[in-house]
Coordinates of C-alpha atoms and ligand atoms in Angstrom, one line a residue:
X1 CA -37.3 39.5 -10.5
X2 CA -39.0 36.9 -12.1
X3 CA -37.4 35.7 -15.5
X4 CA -34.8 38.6 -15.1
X5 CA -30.7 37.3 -14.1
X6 CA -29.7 39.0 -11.2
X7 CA -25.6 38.8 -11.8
X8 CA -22.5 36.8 -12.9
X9 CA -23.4 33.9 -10.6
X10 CA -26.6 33.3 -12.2
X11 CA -25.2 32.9 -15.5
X12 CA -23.0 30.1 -13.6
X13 CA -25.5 28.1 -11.9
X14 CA -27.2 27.6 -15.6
X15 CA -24.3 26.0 -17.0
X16 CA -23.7 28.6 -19.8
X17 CA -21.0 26.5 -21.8
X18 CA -17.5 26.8 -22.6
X19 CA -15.6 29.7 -22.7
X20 CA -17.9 31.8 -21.0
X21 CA -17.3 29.4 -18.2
X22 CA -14.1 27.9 -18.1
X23 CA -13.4 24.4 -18.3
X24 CA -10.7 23.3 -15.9
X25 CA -7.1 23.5 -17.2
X26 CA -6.2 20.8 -19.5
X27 CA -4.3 17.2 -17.5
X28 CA -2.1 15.4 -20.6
X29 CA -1.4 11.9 -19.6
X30 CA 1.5 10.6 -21.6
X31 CA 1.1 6.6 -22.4
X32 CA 4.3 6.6 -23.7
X33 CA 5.3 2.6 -24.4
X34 CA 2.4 0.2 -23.5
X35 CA 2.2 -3.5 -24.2
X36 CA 2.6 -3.9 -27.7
X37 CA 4.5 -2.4 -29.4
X38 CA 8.0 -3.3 -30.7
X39 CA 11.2 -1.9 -32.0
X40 CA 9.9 -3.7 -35.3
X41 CA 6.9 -1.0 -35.3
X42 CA 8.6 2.4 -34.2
X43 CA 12.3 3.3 -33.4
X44 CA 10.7 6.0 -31.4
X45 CA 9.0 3.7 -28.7
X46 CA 11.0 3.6 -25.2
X47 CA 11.2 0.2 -24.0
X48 CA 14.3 -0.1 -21.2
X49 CA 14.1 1.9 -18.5
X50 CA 16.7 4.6 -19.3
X51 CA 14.8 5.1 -22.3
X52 CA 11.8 5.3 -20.8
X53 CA 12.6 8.3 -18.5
X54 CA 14.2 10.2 -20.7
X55 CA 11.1 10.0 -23.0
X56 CA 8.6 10.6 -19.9
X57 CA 11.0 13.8 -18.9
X58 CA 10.6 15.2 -22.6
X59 CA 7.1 14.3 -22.5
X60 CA 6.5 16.1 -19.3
X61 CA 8.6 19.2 -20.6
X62 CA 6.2 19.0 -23.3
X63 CA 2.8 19.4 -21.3
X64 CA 2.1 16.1 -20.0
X65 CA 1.4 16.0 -15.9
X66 CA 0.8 12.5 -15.9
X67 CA 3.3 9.9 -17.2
X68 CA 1.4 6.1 -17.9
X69 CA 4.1 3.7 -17.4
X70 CA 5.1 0.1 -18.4
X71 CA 8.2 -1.9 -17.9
X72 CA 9.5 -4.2 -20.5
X73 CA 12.3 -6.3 -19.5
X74 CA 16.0 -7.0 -21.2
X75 CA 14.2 -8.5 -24.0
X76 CA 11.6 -5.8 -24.3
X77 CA 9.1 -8.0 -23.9
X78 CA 6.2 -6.6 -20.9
X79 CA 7.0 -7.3 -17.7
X80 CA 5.0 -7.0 -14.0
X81 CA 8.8 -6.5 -12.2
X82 CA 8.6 -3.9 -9.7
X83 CA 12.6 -3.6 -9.6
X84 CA 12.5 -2.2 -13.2
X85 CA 9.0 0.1 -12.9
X86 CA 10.7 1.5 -9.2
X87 CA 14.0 2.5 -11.7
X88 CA 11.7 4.6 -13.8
X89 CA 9.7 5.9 -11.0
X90 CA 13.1 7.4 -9.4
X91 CA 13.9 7.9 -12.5
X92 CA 11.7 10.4 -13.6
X93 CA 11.1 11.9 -10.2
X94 CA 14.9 13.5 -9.6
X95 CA 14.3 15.4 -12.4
X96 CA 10.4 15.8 -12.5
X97 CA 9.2 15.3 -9.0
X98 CA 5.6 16.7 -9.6
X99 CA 4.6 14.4 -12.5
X100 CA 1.8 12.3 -11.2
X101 CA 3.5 8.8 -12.1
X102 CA 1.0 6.0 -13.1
X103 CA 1.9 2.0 -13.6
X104 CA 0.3 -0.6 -15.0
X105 CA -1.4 -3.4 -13.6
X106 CA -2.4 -5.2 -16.6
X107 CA -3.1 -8.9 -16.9
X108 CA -2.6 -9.1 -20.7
X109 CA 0.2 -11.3 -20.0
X110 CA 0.4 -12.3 -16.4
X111 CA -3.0 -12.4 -15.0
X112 CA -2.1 -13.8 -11.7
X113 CA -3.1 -11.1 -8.5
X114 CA 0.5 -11.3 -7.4
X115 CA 1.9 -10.2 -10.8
X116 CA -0.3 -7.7 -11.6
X117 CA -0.2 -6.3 -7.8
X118 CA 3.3 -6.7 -7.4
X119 CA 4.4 -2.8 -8.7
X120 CA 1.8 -1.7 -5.9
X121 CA 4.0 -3.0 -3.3
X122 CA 6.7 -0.2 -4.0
X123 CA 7.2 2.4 -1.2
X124 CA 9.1 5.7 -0.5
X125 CA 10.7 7.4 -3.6
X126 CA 9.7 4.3 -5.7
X127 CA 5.9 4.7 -5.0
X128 CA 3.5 4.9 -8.1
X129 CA 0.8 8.0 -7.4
X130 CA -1.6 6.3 -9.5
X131 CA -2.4 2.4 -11.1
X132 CA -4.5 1.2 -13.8
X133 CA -7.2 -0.3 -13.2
X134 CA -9.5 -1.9 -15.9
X135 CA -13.4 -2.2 -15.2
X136 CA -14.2 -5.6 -17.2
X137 CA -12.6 -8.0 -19.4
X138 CA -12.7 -6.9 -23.6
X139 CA -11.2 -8.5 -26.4
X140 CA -7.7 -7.0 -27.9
X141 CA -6.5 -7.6 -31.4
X142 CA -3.7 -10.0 -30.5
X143 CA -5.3 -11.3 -27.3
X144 CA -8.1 -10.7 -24.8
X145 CA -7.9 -9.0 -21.4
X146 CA -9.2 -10.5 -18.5
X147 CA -10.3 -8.9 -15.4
X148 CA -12.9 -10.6 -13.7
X149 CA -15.0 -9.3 -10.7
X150 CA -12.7 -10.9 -8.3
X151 CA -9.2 -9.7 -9.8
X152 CA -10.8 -5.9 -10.0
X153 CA -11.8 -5.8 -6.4
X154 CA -8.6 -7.4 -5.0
X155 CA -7.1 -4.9 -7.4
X156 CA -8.5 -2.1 -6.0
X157 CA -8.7 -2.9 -2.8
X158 CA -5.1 -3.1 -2.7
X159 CA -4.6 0.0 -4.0
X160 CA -6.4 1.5 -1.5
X161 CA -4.6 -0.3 1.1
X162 CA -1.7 1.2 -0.7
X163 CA -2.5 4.8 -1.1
X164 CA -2.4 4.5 -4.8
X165 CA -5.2 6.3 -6.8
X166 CA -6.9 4.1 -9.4
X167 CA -6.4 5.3 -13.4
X168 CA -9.9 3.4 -13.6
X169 CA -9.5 2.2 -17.5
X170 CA -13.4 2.5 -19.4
X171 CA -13.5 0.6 -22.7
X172 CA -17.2 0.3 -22.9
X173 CA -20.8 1.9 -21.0
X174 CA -20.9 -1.1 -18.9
X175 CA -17.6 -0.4 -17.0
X176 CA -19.0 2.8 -16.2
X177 CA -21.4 1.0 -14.2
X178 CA -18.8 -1.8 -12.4
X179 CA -17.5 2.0 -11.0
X180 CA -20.6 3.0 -9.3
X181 CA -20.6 -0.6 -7.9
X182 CA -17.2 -0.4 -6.2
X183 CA -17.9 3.2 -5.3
X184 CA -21.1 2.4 -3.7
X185 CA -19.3 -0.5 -2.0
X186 CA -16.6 1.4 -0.7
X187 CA -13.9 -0.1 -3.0
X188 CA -13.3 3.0 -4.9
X189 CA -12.8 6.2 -2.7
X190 CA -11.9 8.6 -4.9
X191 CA -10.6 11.2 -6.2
X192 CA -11.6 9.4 -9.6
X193 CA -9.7 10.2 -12.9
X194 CA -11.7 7.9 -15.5
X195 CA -10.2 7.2 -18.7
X196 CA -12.3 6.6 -21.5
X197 CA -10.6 4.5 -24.3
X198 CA -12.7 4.5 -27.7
X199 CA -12.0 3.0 -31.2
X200 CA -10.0 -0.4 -30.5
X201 CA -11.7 -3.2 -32.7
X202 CA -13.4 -5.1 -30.5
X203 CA -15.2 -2.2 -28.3
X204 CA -16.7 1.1 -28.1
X205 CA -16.4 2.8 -31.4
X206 CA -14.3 6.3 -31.1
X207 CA -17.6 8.5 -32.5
X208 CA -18.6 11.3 -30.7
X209 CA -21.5 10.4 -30.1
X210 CA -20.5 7.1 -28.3
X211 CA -17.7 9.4 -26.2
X212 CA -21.3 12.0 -25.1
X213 CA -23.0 8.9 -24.3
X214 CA -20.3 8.0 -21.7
X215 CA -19.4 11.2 -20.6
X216 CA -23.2 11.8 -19.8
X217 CA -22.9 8.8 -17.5
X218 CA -20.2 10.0 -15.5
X219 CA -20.3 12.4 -12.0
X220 CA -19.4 16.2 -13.3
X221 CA -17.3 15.9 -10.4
X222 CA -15.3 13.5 -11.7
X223 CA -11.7 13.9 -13.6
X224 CA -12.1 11.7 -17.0
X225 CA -9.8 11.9 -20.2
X226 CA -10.2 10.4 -23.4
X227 CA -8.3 7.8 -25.8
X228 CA -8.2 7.0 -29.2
X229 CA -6.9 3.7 -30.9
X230 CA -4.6 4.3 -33.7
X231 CA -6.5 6.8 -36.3
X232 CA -9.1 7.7 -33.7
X233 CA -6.5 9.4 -30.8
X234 CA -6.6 13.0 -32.1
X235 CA -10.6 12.5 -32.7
X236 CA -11.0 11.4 -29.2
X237 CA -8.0 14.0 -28.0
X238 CA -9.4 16.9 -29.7
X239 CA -13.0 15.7 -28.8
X240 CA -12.1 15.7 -25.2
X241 CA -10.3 19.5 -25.2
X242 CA -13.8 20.7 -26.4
X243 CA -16.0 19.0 -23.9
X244 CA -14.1 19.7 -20.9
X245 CA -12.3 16.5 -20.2
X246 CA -8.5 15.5 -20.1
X247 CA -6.5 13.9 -22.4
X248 CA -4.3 11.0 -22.9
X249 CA -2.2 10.7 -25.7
X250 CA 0.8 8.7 -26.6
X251 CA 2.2 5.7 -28.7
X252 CA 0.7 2.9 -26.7
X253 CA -2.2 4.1 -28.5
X254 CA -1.2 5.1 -31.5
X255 CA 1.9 5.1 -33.5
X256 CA 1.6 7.0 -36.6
X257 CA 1.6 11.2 -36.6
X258 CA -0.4 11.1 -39.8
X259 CA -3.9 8.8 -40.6
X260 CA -2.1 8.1 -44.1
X261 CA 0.8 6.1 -42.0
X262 CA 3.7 8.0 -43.3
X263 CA 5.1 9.4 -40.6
X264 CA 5.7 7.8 -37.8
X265 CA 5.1 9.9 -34.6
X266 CA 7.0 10.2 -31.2
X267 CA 5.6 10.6 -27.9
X268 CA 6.8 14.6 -27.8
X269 CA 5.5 15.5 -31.0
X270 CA 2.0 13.8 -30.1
X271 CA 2.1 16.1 -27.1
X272 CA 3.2 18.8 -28.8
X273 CA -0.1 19.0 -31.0
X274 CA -2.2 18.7 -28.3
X275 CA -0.8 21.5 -26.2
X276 CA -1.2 23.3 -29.8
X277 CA -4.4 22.2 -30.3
X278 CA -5.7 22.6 -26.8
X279 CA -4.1 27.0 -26.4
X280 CA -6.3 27.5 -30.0
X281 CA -9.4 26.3 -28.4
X282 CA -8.6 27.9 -25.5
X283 CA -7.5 25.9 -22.6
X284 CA -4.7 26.6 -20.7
X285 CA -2.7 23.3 -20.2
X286 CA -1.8 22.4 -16.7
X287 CA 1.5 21.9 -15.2
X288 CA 2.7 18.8 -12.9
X289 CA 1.6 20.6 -9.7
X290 CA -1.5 22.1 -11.2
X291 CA -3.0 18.4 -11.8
X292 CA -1.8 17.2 -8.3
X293 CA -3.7 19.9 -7.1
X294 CA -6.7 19.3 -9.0
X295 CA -6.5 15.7 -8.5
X296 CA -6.3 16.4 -4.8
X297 CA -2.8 14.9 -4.5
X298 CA 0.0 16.2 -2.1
X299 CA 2.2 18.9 -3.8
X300 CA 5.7 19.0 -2.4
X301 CA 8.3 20.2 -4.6
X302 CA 8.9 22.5 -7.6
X303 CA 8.0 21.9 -11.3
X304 CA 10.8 20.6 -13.2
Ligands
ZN401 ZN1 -1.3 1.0 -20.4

């Protein structure tokens, strides 16, 4: 038999590409609001929380199985209050109650380890599935994030402690690395969803080539999506639908529909294109209960 294939699972174990075999079906994470941006900047962006779940349930209508939340308070200025981020959780889930719901435990504003833990604390119907966690401190436009080695492990430790499943947040190579540090220390057990987050001015550049290079250092057992900064997130998003990853998409990110800035976008349409995009090159986008499964996280209940 020598140099001769013997069958289909031959063909398999060589790793012949994409389509001939399939990638996995396709997890949208919607990262509808963020920190930034205002009602000065988009009319479209949710800020309270009743606009913020009726956005996430169009979104998830739309395609998106995992929901990226942050709250903003009266002001609409970010906030670490778990009262208002437990609202939208309950929010969302008696109408959606398979969308993997993800908070925020960014210390862009309130770096202390009892704000940012704070929305990790909430239990029953108000309990996040998953929580940001960011690898390494990086320098933003308007400020820089910090997240030294101590804040990420009490971070994720908590988590764990908590149940919650890290969103582990890659802005550059090196954070790739801090991962297989806490893994190998037992401070993240996995399952692991990594999302890679190219093209914001101070980091990794949104190229494909620096996206491959990060990819390559990742499990192929792991989940991992990618982001794009303002003109880069359909690069990044389409980039990712053709090598197998996820995507997240979404006007914390990004929000303009066009690169010429004439149209400002909203957190449906974004998703819209990427469920477009995503059935031409042939991947099947997954529903709420589809990612839980593929995630590994309990399915209960119906999709919405
Ligand atoms: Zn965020």
């Amino acid at each position: 038999m020598t140099g001769r294939l013997r069958g289909m699972s031959d063909l398999v174990d060589f790793g012949i590409p994409h389509p001939i075999t399939p990638y996995p079906k396709l997890i949208i994470n919607a990262a509808i609001t963020g920190m930034v941006p205002s009602r000065k900047d988009s009319p479209y962006v949710p800020l309270s929380p009743a606009e913020i779940i009726d956005d996430a349930l169009r979104c998830i209508r739309a395609g998106a199985s995992i929901v990226h939340l942050h709250a903003r308070d009266e002001d609409g200025e970010p906030t670490y209050r778990k009262d208002l981020y437990g609202r939208m959780i309950r929010g969302i889930r008696s109408h959606c109650p398979e969308a993997i719901l993800c908070v925020s435990t960014s210390g862009r504003r309130h770096n202390t380890f009892e704000c940012r833990s704070a929305v990790l604390e909430l239990e029953g119907e108000s309990k996040p599935d998953m929580a940001s966690l960011t690898l390494g401190s990086l320098n933003f436009p308007e400020q820089a994030s910090m997240n030294t080695p101590e804040m990420i492990e009490a971070l994720a430790l908590k988590m764990r402690q908590c149940g919650i499943i890290p969103e582990i947040e890659i802005f550059e190579p090196g954070m790739i690395h801090t991962a297989k540090v806490l893994i190998r220390r037992g401070l993240l057990t996995g399952p692991f969803y990594f999302n890679l987050l190219l093209g914001s001015l101070y980091s990794t550049p949104a190229t494909l080539f620096d996206l491959s290079t990060m990819v390559q250092k990742l499990s192929p057992s792991v989940h991992w999506g990618a982001a794009g900064i303002g003109c880069f997130q359909l690069v990044m998003n389409t980039a990712a639908i053709l090598m197998g990853g996820h995507v997240r998409v979404g006007l914390e990110d990004n929000l303009w529909y066009d690169n010429e800035r004439q149209q400002l976008a909203t957190n449906e349409r974004l998703i819209q294109r990427i469920v477009r995009l995503s059935s031409e090159f042939g991947r099947v986008v997954a529903k709420p209960s589809e990612a839980r499964t593929m995630m590994g996280f309990p399915v209960n209940k119906a999709d919405c």
